[in-house]
Coordinates of C-alpha atoms in Angstrom, one line a residue:
Chain A
X273 CA 41.7 111.7 72.2
X274 CA 42.3 107.7 70.7
X275 CA 40.2 108.4 67.6
X276 CA 42.1 111.6 67.1
X277 CA 45.4 110.0 66.8
X278 CA 44.1 106.9 65.1
X279 CA 42.6 109.3 62.1
X280 CA 46.3 111.3 61.6
X281 CA 48.3 109.5 59.5
X282 CA 51.4 107.8 61.1
X283 CA 54.4 109.9 59.9
X284 CA 52.3 113.2 60.9
X285 CA 51.7 111.7 64.2
X286 CA 55.6 111.2 64.8
X287 CA 56.2 115.1 63.6
X288 CA 53.6 115.8 66.0
X289 CA 54.4 114.2 69.2
X290 CA 57.7 113.0 69.0
X291 CA 59.8 116.0 69.3
X292 CA 57.5 117.7 72.4
X293 CA 57.9 114.3 74.4
X294 CA 61.5 114.5 74.0
X295 CA 61.8 118.3 75.1
X296 CA 59.2 117.4 78.1
X297 CA 61.9 114.7 79.3
X298 CA 64.6 117.0 78.9
X299 CA 63.4 119.5 80.8
X300 CA 62.0 117.6 83.3
X301 CA 65.0 116.2 84.0
X302 CA 66.6 119.7 84.0
X303 CA 64.5 121.0 86.5
X304 CA 64.9 118.1 88.6
X305 CA 68.8 118.7 88.5
X306 CA 67.8 122.1 89.6
X307 CA 65.3 120.7 92.5
X308 CA 68.1 118.7 93.8
X309 CA 71.0 121.1 93.9
X310 CA 69.8 121.9 97.2
X311 CA 70.6 118.5 98.4
X312 CA 73.9 119.1 96.7
X313 CA 74.7 121.8 98.7
X314 CA 74.0 120.6 101.5
X315 CA 76.4 117.4 100.7
X316 CA 78.9 119.8 99.6
X317 CA 79.1 122.1 102.4
X318 CA 79.5 119.6 104.6
X319 CA 82.0 117.6 102.7
X320 CA 84.0 120.5 102.4
X321 CA 83.9 121.6 106.3
X322 CA 84.9 117.4 106.6
X323 CA 87.8 117.2 104.8
X324 CA 89.4 120.8 105.2
X325 CA 88.9 120.3 109.2
X326 CA 90.5 116.7 108.6
X327 CA 94.0 117.4 109.9
X328 CA 92.8 119.3 113.0
X329 CA 90.0 116.5 113.9
X330 CA 93.2 114.1 113.9
X331 CA 95.4 115.8 115.6
X332 CA 93.0 117.2 118.8
X333 CA 90.6 114.8 118.3
X334 CA 87.7 115.5 120.9
X335 CA 90.1 117.9 123.1
X336 CA 89.3 120.4 120.1
X337 CA 85.6 120.4 121.9
X338 CA 86.4 120.5 125.9
X339 CA 90.0 122.8 126.3
X340 CA 90.1 126.3 125.9
X341 CA 93.7 127.2 125.1
X342 CA 93.9 129.2 121.7
X343 CA 97.6 129.2 120.7
X344 CA 98.3 129.6 117.0
X345 CA 101.8 130.0 117.8
X346 CA 102.2 127.0 120.0
X347 CA 99.6 125.3 117.5
X348 CA 97.5 124.4 120.4
X349 CA 93.9 124.5 119.8
X350 CA 90.9 124.6 121.6
X351 CA 87.6 125.9 120.6
X352 CA 85.7 126.0 124.3
X353 CA 86.0 129.6 124.9
X354 CA 84.0 130.2 121.4
X355 CA 81.4 127.4 122.1
X356 CA 81.2 129.4 125.2
X357 CA 81.1 132.6 123.9
X358 CA 78.6 131.7 121.1
X359 CA 75.8 130.0 123.9
X360 CA 76.3 133.1 126.3
X361 CA 75.7 135.5 123.9
X362 CA 72.9 133.5 122.1
X363 CA 71.1 132.7 125.3
X364 CA 71.4 136.5 126.3
X365 CA 69.8 137.3 123.0
X366 CA 67.1 134.9 123.6
X367 CA 66.5 136.1 127.0
X368 CA 65.8 139.8 125.3
X369 CA 64.2 139.2 122.3
X370 CA 61.8 136.1 123.0
X371 CA 59.5 138.3 125.4
X372 CA 59.6 141.3 122.9
X373 CA 58.8 139.3 119.9
X374 CA 56.2 137.0 121.2
X375 CA 54.4 140.0 123.1
X376 CA 54.7 141.8 119.9
X377 CA 53.1 138.9 117.6
X378 CA 50.1 138.6 120.1
X379 CA 50.2 142.4 119.4
X380 CA 49.8 142.0 115.8
X381 CA 47.7 139.1 116.0
X382 CA 45.1 139.7 118.9
X383 CA 45.0 143.2 120.1
X384 CA 46.1 145.5 117.7
X385 CA 43.8 147.8 115.5
X386 CA 43.1 146.2 111.6
X387 CA 44.4 149.3 110.1
X388 CA 47.8 149.9 112.7
X389 CA 49.1 145.9 111.5
X390 CA 49.8 145.8 107.9
X391 CA 52.6 149.0 108.6
X392 CA 53.9 147.5 111.7
X393 CA 54.5 144.2 109.8
X394 CA 56.2 146.0 106.9
X395 CA 58.7 148.0 109.6
X396 CA 59.2 144.5 111.2
X397 CA 60.4 143.4 107.5
X398 CA 62.3 146.5 107.2
X399 CA 64.2 146.0 110.6
X400 CA 65.0 142.5 109.1
X401 CA 66.4 143.5 106.0
X402 CA 69.1 145.9 108.0
X403 CA 72.2 144.1 106.6
X404 CA 74.3 142.9 109.9
X405 CA 77.5 144.8 108.8
X406 CA 75.0 148.0 109.5
X407 CA 74.1 147.0 112.4
X408 CA 77.4 146.2 113.2
X409 CA 78.3 149.6 112.4
X410 CA 76.0 151.4 114.8
X411 CA 76.8 148.5 117.5
X412 CA 80.1 150.0 117.8
X413 CA 79.7 153.9 117.6
X414 CA 76.2 154.5 118.8
X415 CA 75.5 151.4 121.0
X416 CA 78.5 150.8 123.0
X417 CA 79.2 154.1 123.9
X418 CA 75.9 154.4 125.2
X419 CA 76.1 151.3 126.9
X420 CA 79.5 151.9 128.4
X421 CA 78.4 155.3 130.0
X422 CA 75.2 154.7 131.0
X423 CA 74.0 151.3 131.2
X424 CA 76.7 149.3 132.4
X425 CA 77.4 151.4 135.4
X426 CA 73.7 151.6 136.2
X427 CA 73.9 147.6 136.1
X428 CA 76.7 147.6 137.9
X429 CA 75.5 149.9 141.1
X430 CA 72.0 147.9 141.2
X431 CA 73.4 144.3 140.4
X432 CA 76.3 144.3 141.3
X433 CA 76.0 141.9 143.9
X434 CA 75.8 139.0 140.7
X435 CA 79.0 137.6 139.2
X436 CA 77.6 138.6 135.8
X437 CA 77.8 142.2 136.5
X438 CA 81.3 143.0 137.9
X439 CA 84.2 144.0 136.8
X440 CA 86.1 146.5 134.5
X441 CA 83.7 148.2 131.9
X442 CA 85.2 148.2 128.4
X443 CA 82.3 148.8 126.6
X444 CA 82.4 145.9 124.1
X445 CA 81.7 143.1 126.1
X446 CA 79.3 139.8 126.2
X447 CA 76.3 141.4 127.0
X448 CA 76.8 144.0 124.0
X449 CA 76.9 141.0 121.8
X450 CA 73.6 139.4 122.8
X451 CA 71.9 142.9 122.9
X452 CA 73.3 143.3 119.0
X453 CA 72.1 139.4 118.5
X454 CA 68.6 140.3 120.5
X455 CA 67.9 143.3 117.8
X456 CA 69.0 140.9 114.9
X457 CA 66.4 137.9 115.8
X458 CA 63.9 140.0 116.8
X459 CA 62.0 140.3 113.2
X460 CA 62.6 136.5 112.9
X461 CA 60.9 135.6 116.5
X462 CA 58.4 137.7 115.9
X463 CA 57.5 137.2 112.3
X464 CA 57.2 133.2 113.0
X465 CA 55.2 134.0 116.1
X466 CA 52.7 135.6 114.0
X467 CA 51.9 132.9 111.6
X468 CA 51.8 130.4 114.5
X469 CA 49.2 132.5 116.3
X470 CA 47.7 133.1 113.2
X471 CA 46.9 129.5 112.2
X472 CA 45.3 128.9 115.9
X473 CA 41.7 128.0 114.9
X474 CA 39.1 131.0 115.6
X475 CA 36.7 128.2 117.5
X476 CA 39.4 128.3 120.1
X477 CA 39.0 132.2 120.5
X478 CA 35.4 131.9 120.1
X479 CA 35.0 129.4 122.6
X480 CA 36.8 131.3 125.5
X481 CA 34.6 134.7 124.5
X482 CA 31.6 132.5 124.7
X483 CA 32.6 131.4 128.3
X484 CA 33.2 135.4 129.1
X485 CA 37.1 135.8 129.4
X486 CA 38.3 139.2 128.7
X487 CA 40.5 139.3 126.0
X488 CA 43.7 139.0 128.0
X489 CA 42.0 135.7 129.6
X490 CA 41.3 135.1 125.6
X491 CA 45.0 135.3 124.7
X492 CA 46.2 133.3 127.4
X493 CA 44.0 130.4 127.8
X494 CA 42.9 130.1 124.3
X495 CA 45.6 131.4 122.1
X496 CA 48.8 131.0 123.9
X497 CA 48.7 127.7 125.7
X498 CA 47.3 126.5 122.3
X499 CA 50.1 127.4 120.2
X500 CA 52.7 127.0 123.0
X501 CA 54.6 124.1 120.8
X502 CA 54.5 126.0 117.6
X503 CA 55.8 129.4 119.7
X504 CA 58.6 127.1 120.9
X505 CA 59.5 126.3 117.6
X506 CA 60.3 130.2 116.9
X507 CA 62.0 130.6 119.4
X508 CA 64.3 127.5 118.6
X509 CA 64.6 128.7 115.0
X510 CA 65.6 132.3 116.6
X511 CA 68.3 130.3 118.2
X512 CA 69.4 129.0 115.3
X513 CA 69.7 132.6 113.8
X514 CA 71.7 133.8 117.0
X515 CA 73.9 130.9 116.8
X516 CA 75.5 132.2 113.3
X517 CA 75.4 136.0 113.6
X518 CA 78.6 137.2 112.6
X519 CA 79.4 140.8 111.5
X520 CA 77.9 142.6 113.8
X521 CA 78.6 140.5 116.6
X522 CA 82.5 140.6 116.0
X523 CA 82.3 144.2 115.7
X524 CA 81.0 144.7 119.5
X525 CA 81.9 141.5 121.5
X526 CA 85.7 142.4 121.8
X527 CA 87.3 139.2 120.4
X528 CA 88.9 138.0 123.3
X529 CA 89.2 134.4 123.6
X530 CA 88.2 133.5 127.7
X531 CA 85.7 132.3 129.8
X532 CA 84.4 134.4 132.8
X533 CA 81.6 134.8 134.6
X534 CA 81.3 138.6 134.0
X535 CA 78.8 139.7 131.0
X536 CA 80.7 143.0 131.1
X537 CA 84.1 141.2 129.6
X538 CA 84.9 140.6 126.4
X539 CA 84.1 137.5 124.6
X540 CA 84.5 135.5 121.4
X541 CA 82.0 133.0 119.1
X542 CA 82.5 130.6 116.8
X543 CA 81.7 132.5 113.9
X544 CA 83.2 135.9 114.6
X545 CA 86.8 133.9 115.3
X546 CA 86.5 132.4 111.4
X547 CA 85.4 136.2 110.2
X548 CA 88.8 137.3 112.3
X549 CA 91.2 134.9 111.6
X550 CA 90.6 133.2 108.9
X551 CA 93.0 135.5 106.3
X552 CA 95.4 135.3 109.1
X553 CA 95.8 131.8 109.4
X554 CA 99.5 130.6 108.3
X555 CA 99.8 127.5 109.0
X556 CA 97.8 124.5 107.8
X557 CA 96.7 123.0 111.5
X558 CA 95.6 126.8 112.0
X559 CA 93.2 127.0 109.3
X560 CA 92.1 123.4 109.8
X561 CA 91.2 124.4 113.3
X562 CA 88.9 127.2 111.8
X563 CA 87.1 125.0 109.4
X564 CA 86.7 122.7 112.7
X565 CA 84.9 125.7 114.1
X566 CA 82.9 126.5 111.3
X567 CA 82.3 122.6 111.1
X568 CA 81.1 122.4 115.0
X569 CA 79.2 125.9 113.7
X570 CA 77.6 123.9 110.7
X571 CA 76.3 121.1 113.0
X572 CA 74.7 123.0 115.4
X573 CA 72.9 125.0 113.5
X574 CA 71.8 122.2 111.2
X575 CA 70.5 120.5 114.3
X576 CA 69.0 123.3 116.3
X577 CA 67.4 124.4 112.8
X578 CA 65.9 121.0 111.8
X579 CA 64.4 120.7 115.4
X580 CA 62.7 124.3 115.0
X581 CA 61.9 123.6 111.5
X582 CA 59.8 120.1 112.5
X583 CA 57.9 121.9 115.7
X584 CA 56.6 124.9 113.5
X585 CA 55.6 122.8 110.5
X586 CA 53.8 120.2 112.8
X587 CA 52.0 123.1 114.5
X588 CA 51.0 124.3 111.4
X589 CA 49.8 121.2 109.7
X590 CA 48.1 119.7 112.8
X591 CA 46.0 123.1 113.6
X592 CA 45.6 123.6 109.8
X593 CA 43.9 119.9 110.2
X594 CA 41.4 121.1 113.2
X595 CA 40.1 123.7 111.5
X596 CA 38.8 120.6 108.6
Chain B
X16 CA 32.9 141.4 145.4
X17 CA 31.8 139.9 141.9
X18 CA 31.6 143.4 140.6
X19 CA 35.1 144.1 141.5
X20 CA 36.6 140.8 140.3
X21 CA 35.4 141.3 137.2
X22 CA 36.5 145.3 137.1
X23 CA 40.1 143.7 137.9
X24 CA 40.3 141.2 135.2
X25 CA 39.2 144.0 132.6
X26 CA 42.3 146.2 134.3
X27 CA 44.1 143.4 134.0
X28 CA 43.5 143.0 130.2
X29 CA 44.0 146.5 129.6
X30 CA 47.1 146.4 131.3
X31 CA 48.7 143.5 129.4
X32 CA 47.3 145.0 126.0
X33 CA 49.4 148.0 126.8
X34 CA 52.7 146.2 127.6
X35 CA 52.0 144.6 124.3
X36 CA 51.6 148.0 122.8
X37 CA 55.2 148.6 124.5
X38 CA 57.2 145.7 123.7
X39 CA 55.9 146.2 119.9
X40 CA 57.0 150.1 120.2
X41 CA 60.8 148.6 121.5
X42 CA 60.7 145.7 118.8
X43 CA 60.8 148.8 116.4
X44 CA 63.1 151.2 117.9
X45 CA 66.4 149.6 116.9
X46 CA 65.2 150.5 113.1
X47 CA 64.4 154.2 114.1
X48 CA 67.4 154.4 115.7
X49 CA 69.3 153.1 113.0
X50 CA 67.9 155.1 110.8
X51 CA 68.3 158.2 112.5
X52 CA 71.9 157.8 112.9
X53 CA 72.7 156.7 109.6
X54 CA 71.2 160.0 107.9
X55 CA 73.0 162.0 111.0
X56 CA 76.0 160.9 110.4
X57 CA 76.1 159.7 107.0
X58 CA 74.4 162.2 104.6
X59 CA 77.2 164.7 105.2
X60 CA 79.8 162.0 103.5
X61 CA 77.4 161.5 100.7
X62 CA 78.5 163.5 97.8
X63 CA 79.3 163.3 94.0
X64 CA 82.8 162.1 94.9
X65 CA 81.7 159.3 96.9
X66 CA 79.8 158.0 94.6
X67 CA 82.9 158.7 91.4
X68 CA 86.1 158.0 93.4
X69 CA 88.3 155.6 94.3
X70 CA 89.2 155.2 98.2
X71 CA 92.1 157.9 99.0
X72 CA 95.2 156.2 101.2
X73 CA 95.0 156.6 105.1
X74 CA 95.6 160.5 105.7
X75 CA 94.2 162.0 102.9
X76 CA 90.8 163.2 103.4
X77 CA 88.1 162.5 100.9
X78 CA 87.7 159.7 98.3
X79 CA 84.6 157.5 97.6
X80 CA 83.6 153.9 97.1
X81 CA 82.8 154.2 93.4
X82 CA 84.9 150.6 92.8
X83 CA 82.6 149.3 95.4
X84 CA 79.4 150.1 94.3
X85 CA 80.4 148.9 90.8
X86 CA 81.8 145.8 92.6
X87 CA 78.6 144.9 94.5
X88 CA 76.4 144.9 91.3
X89 CA 79.5 143.0 89.6
X90 CA 79.0 140.1 92.3
X91 CA 75.1 140.5 92.2
X92 CA 75.5 139.9 88.4
X93 CA 77.6 136.5 89.1
X94 CA 75.4 135.7 92.4
X95 CA 72.1 135.9 90.1
X96 CA 73.7 133.7 86.8
X97 CA 74.0 131.0 89.6
X98 CA 71.5 132.1 91.6
X99 CA 68.4 132.4 89.3
X100 CA 68.3 129.7 86.7
X101 CA 68.7 127.2 89.4
X102 CA 66.5 128.4 91.9
X103 CA 63.6 128.7 89.4
X104 CA 63.6 126.0 87.7
X105 CA 64.1 124.0 91.6
X106 CA 61.1 125.9 92.4
X107 CA 59.7 124.8 88.7
X108 CA 60.2 121.1 89.8
X109 CA 58.7 121.5 93.1
X110 CA 55.4 123.7 91.9
X111 CA 54.7 121.6 88.6
X112 CA 56.1 117.9 88.8
X113 CA 57.6 116.7 92.3
X114 CA 55.7 114.2 94.6
X115 CA 54.4 115.0 98.0
X116 CA 56.8 113.2 99.8
X117 CA 59.8 115.0 97.6
X118 CA 58.7 118.1 97.9
X119 CA 58.1 117.9 101.5
X120 CA 62.0 116.6 101.7
X121 CA 63.7 119.6 99.1
X122 CA 61.4 122.5 100.8
X123 CA 62.9 121.1 104.5
X124 CA 66.1 120.9 102.5
X125 CA 65.9 124.7 101.3
X126 CA 64.6 126.1 104.6
X127 CA 67.6 124.4 106.8
X128 CA 70.0 125.8 104.2
X129 CA 68.3 129.4 104.5
X130 CA 69.1 128.9 108.2
X131 CA 73.0 128.2 107.7
X132 CA 75.2 130.7 108.7
X133 CA 76.8 133.1 106.2
X134 CA 79.9 132.8 107.2
X135 CA 80.0 129.1 106.6
X136 CA 79.1 130.1 102.7
X137 CA 82.3 132.1 103.1
X138 CA 84.6 129.5 104.0
X139 CA 82.9 126.2 102.4
X140 CA 83.6 128.4 98.6
X141 CA 86.9 129.5 99.8
X142 CA 88.4 125.6 100.4
X143 CA 85.8 125.1 97.1
X144 CA 87.3 128.0 94.6
X145 CA 89.7 130.1 96.4
X146 CA 92.1 127.3 97.3
X147 CA 92.4 125.5 94.0
X148 CA 92.6 128.5 91.8
X149 CA 95.1 129.9 94.6
X150 CA 93.7 133.2 94.6
X151 CA 90.9 135.7 96.0
X152 CA 88.8 136.5 93.2
X153 CA 85.2 138.2 92.4
X154 CA 83.8 135.0 90.9
X155 CA 84.5 133.0 94.2
X156 CA 82.6 135.7 96.1
X157 CA 80.0 135.9 93.3
X158 CA 79.6 131.7 93.8
X159 CA 79.1 132.3 97.4
X160 CA 76.5 134.7 96.8
X161 CA 74.6 132.5 94.6
X162 CA 75.1 129.5 96.4
X163 CA 72.9 131.7 99.6
X164 CA 70.2 132.8 96.8
X165 CA 69.4 129.2 95.1
X166 CA 67.2 127.7 98.5
X167 CA 65.6 131.6 99.0
X168 CA 64.4 131.6 95.0
X169 CA 63.6 127.8 95.0
X170 CA 61.6 128.5 98.1
X171 CA 59.7 131.9 96.7
X172 CA 59.3 130.6 92.9
X173 CA 57.4 127.9 94.1
X174 CA 55.0 129.6 96.4
X175 CA 54.6 132.1 93.0
X176 CA 54.2 129.3 90.8
X177 CA 51.8 127.4 92.6
X178 CA 49.3 130.7 92.8
X179 CA 49.2 130.3 88.6
X180 CA 45.6 128.8 88.1
X181 CA 45.4 125.4 87.2
X182 CA 42.8 126.1 84.8
X183 CA 45.5 127.9 82.6
X184 CA 47.9 124.9 82.5
X185 CA 44.6 122.7 81.3
X186 CA 43.5 124.9 78.6
X187 CA 47.0 125.2 77.3
X188 CA 47.5 121.3 77.3
X189 CA 44.3 120.8 75.9
X190 CA 45.6 122.8 73.0
X191 CA 48.0 120.2 72.2
X192 CA 50.8 122.3 73.5
X193 CA 53.7 120.2 74.9
X194 CA 54.3 120.4 78.9
X195 CA 57.2 122.0 78.9
X196 CA 56.1 124.8 76.1
X197 CA 52.9 125.1 78.1
X198 CA 55.6 125.8 81.5
X199 CA 57.5 127.8 79.9
X200 CA 55.3 129.9 77.8
X201 CA 51.9 130.1 80.2
X202 CA 52.9 129.5 83.6
X203 CA 56.3 130.9 84.1
X204 CA 55.1 133.8 82.0
X205 CA 52.1 134.6 84.1
X206 CA 53.9 134.6 87.4
X207 CA 57.0 136.4 86.1
X208 CA 55.7 139.2 87.8
X209 CA 55.9 137.4 91.1
X210 CA 59.1 135.6 90.1
X211 CA 60.9 139.2 89.5
X212 CA 60.0 140.3 92.9
X213 CA 61.3 136.8 94.7
X214 CA 64.6 137.5 92.6
X215 CA 64.6 141.2 93.5
X216 CA 63.9 140.6 97.2
X217 CA 67.0 137.7 97.1
X218 CA 69.5 139.9 95.3
X219 CA 68.6 142.7 98.3
X220 CA 69.1 140.1 100.6
X221 CA 72.6 139.0 99.6
X222 CA 73.3 142.4 98.6
X223 CA 74.3 143.0 102.2
X224 CA 76.1 140.2 103.1
X225 CA 79.3 140.3 104.6
X226 CA 80.8 137.4 105.7
X227 CA 80.9 135.3 102.8
X228 CA 83.0 137.9 100.9
X229 CA 85.6 138.0 103.9
X230 CA 87.2 134.8 102.0
X231 CA 85.9 135.1 98.5
X232 CA 86.0 138.4 96.8
X233 CA 88.2 139.8 99.5
X234 CA 88.1 143.5 98.7
X235 CA 89.9 145.6 96.8
X236 CA 90.8 149.3 97.1
X237 CA 91.4 149.9 92.9
X238 CA 88.9 149.4 90.0
X239 CA 89.0 145.7 89.0
X240 CA 87.0 144.1 85.8
X241 CA 88.7 140.8 85.5
X242 CA 87.0 138.5 87.5
X243 CA 89.7 136.2 88.9
X244 CA 91.2 139.1 90.8
X245 CA 89.9 140.4 94.1
X246 CA 86.8 142.5 94.1
X247 CA 85.6 145.8 96.3
X248 CA 82.1 145.3 97.7
X249 CA 80.2 148.1 99.7
X250 CA 79.7 146.0 102.5
X251 CA 83.6 144.6 102.9
X252 CA 84.3 148.4 102.7
X253 CA 82.1 149.4 105.5
X254 CA 82.9 146.7 107.5
X255 CA 87.1 147.6 106.8
X256 CA 86.5 151.1 107.4
X257 CA 84.6 150.6 110.8
X258 CA 87.0 148.8 112.4
X259 CA 89.7 151.3 111.3
X260 CA 90.9 153.6 113.8
X261 CA 90.4 156.8 111.4
X262 CA 87.9 159.5 111.8
X263 CA 87.2 160.0 107.9
X264 CA 87.1 156.3 107.3
X265 CA 84.7 156.3 110.3
X266 CA 82.7 159.0 108.4
X267 CA 83.2 157.3 105.0
X268 CA 82.1 153.6 106.6
X269 CA 78.7 156.0 107.4
X270 CA 78.3 157.1 103.9
X271 CA 78.6 153.4 102.6
X272 CA 75.8 152.1 105.2
X273 CA 73.4 155.1 104.1
X274 CA 74.0 153.8 100.2
X275 CA 73.7 150.3 101.0
X276 CA 70.5 150.3 103.2
X277 CA 69.1 153.2 100.7
X278 CA 69.5 150.5 97.7
X279 CA 68.3 147.3 99.8
X280 CA 65.2 149.5 101.0
X281 CA 64.5 150.5 97.6
X282 CA 64.2 147.2 96.5
X283 CA 62.0 146.1 98.8
X284 CA 59.3 149.4 98.7
X285 CA 59.5 148.9 94.5
X286 CA 58.8 145.1 95.3
X287 CA 56.0 145.7 98.1
X288 CA 54.6 148.3 95.1
X289 CA 54.7 145.3 92.9
X290 CA 53.0 142.9 94.8
X291 CA 50.1 145.0 95.8
X292 CA 48.9 145.5 92.0
X293 CA 49.5 142.1 91.6
X294 CA 47.4 141.1 94.4
X295 CA 44.9 143.3 93.7
X296 CA 45.0 141.9 90.2
X297 CA 44.6 138.6 91.2
X298 CA 41.7 139.5 93.5
X299 CA 40.2 141.2 90.8

């Protein structure tokens, strides 16, 4: 290299090297700026939400989060019913989706014959590709009538002694919202759990098989207990998605700001109140309150996703280290 | 005693396997059900006029969603103009330049951004563009979708670029090509198929987004080719029709849903085909 540059005349060397170095610097900075645009986006979102909700933050302070009166006419806004609705519908979704997803992930990594695994994974990816609004459409015209006519009356008859399953049945309800969210988060929990289970080192399984364990015992002792932190991460990731689901939930949850025990009663979530009322917000305070609802939703999903990513990444890294 | 205990363990193992199979079937079930109803309700309403006509006013039977279909493609075009260059070049930085720590941070931010509810992007772009301009617009809708695409494409293009063997880079540099030319002509060109795949997947994903468009693109019952005016989009139209009280609109909502799902699935299947041939070529 040194001899080569030394033998080339000064002017020619400049011609060869200088323009390309210039291009390199430009290109490097260009890609750097583009890569850091994601950081800019995070700041942009936080700043926009904060700036636009400052009016409501100043006016209502902390009471925004713990009062339940939502009255646009009197300009009194408390987001508690939406926080409650978001939490309860996500909780229902997790109760339904977590066992199903993890069992499916176990089936896909430990039990299913090889030839069926890839097609099943593709089908689950297809489920993930269904747009939210279309699942909502199906929810409104197929699922909700079915729940109203068949499932809810049966639940009321058999489990009616619980306060959860009392009261009039409308069809659109907290429970319907929870079920549709469950369907939406099934694919993500399944696919992340599958990644987690696949990163469990085979040595674990072989050791358990070597002790004479059956297939289920291997799965339980060697795989599931080894992977429990990672699986927890997958569940939290699902929770993050559940909290922010908008369109499908808005279409089936009934959109009534109230806090009642019955799951048959309509509810409202943070995301769906924004979707429904944003374009109707006529006053500055109203709009600002909706921005604050968005800020709350953003803060919660960021926190939940942060925890989930840390759990999942730490697990995958440590088990990759264990193999080495 | 020991014999029967062993048999019980075997039976338990079999039972749990069966249970897991059942769960897998239950997870797939909604997909089948949604498809079944989409075909049953939507197929009868998808006809030629659906693709060529504007929506009819309430009460008149018929009409179509031509403007919404075109509008969706216009929005995707704007989104791609924002999301593709930013995302791919960001991915280039991660794959070709970044240090371990910076990459970890940026990847982490991308994953966090991918978890941000899409409705948040809607109100952020509302505050950013719609409020200053004082009008809902196609541009705002496209920007919202573009923002959603950026972290998706950064992650996907980084992964694809890392698949390019280092020997290619070294060979190019050894010939005296500048690094940026090497990246553009060798690395990006080699990874082109994978990049196209990633971009198509991201487009298919945002094509079905409704929430970010509610307060940006807003929807429109007529043709609009001015980027500063509200524009129709397929998901918005489906939503508006689904929550309306009219039977004929419900029928059209199903038809629109069938068209939208067919479009996203076609892209997904095409992409699967592309990646299959790519991984086969790499294996050779």
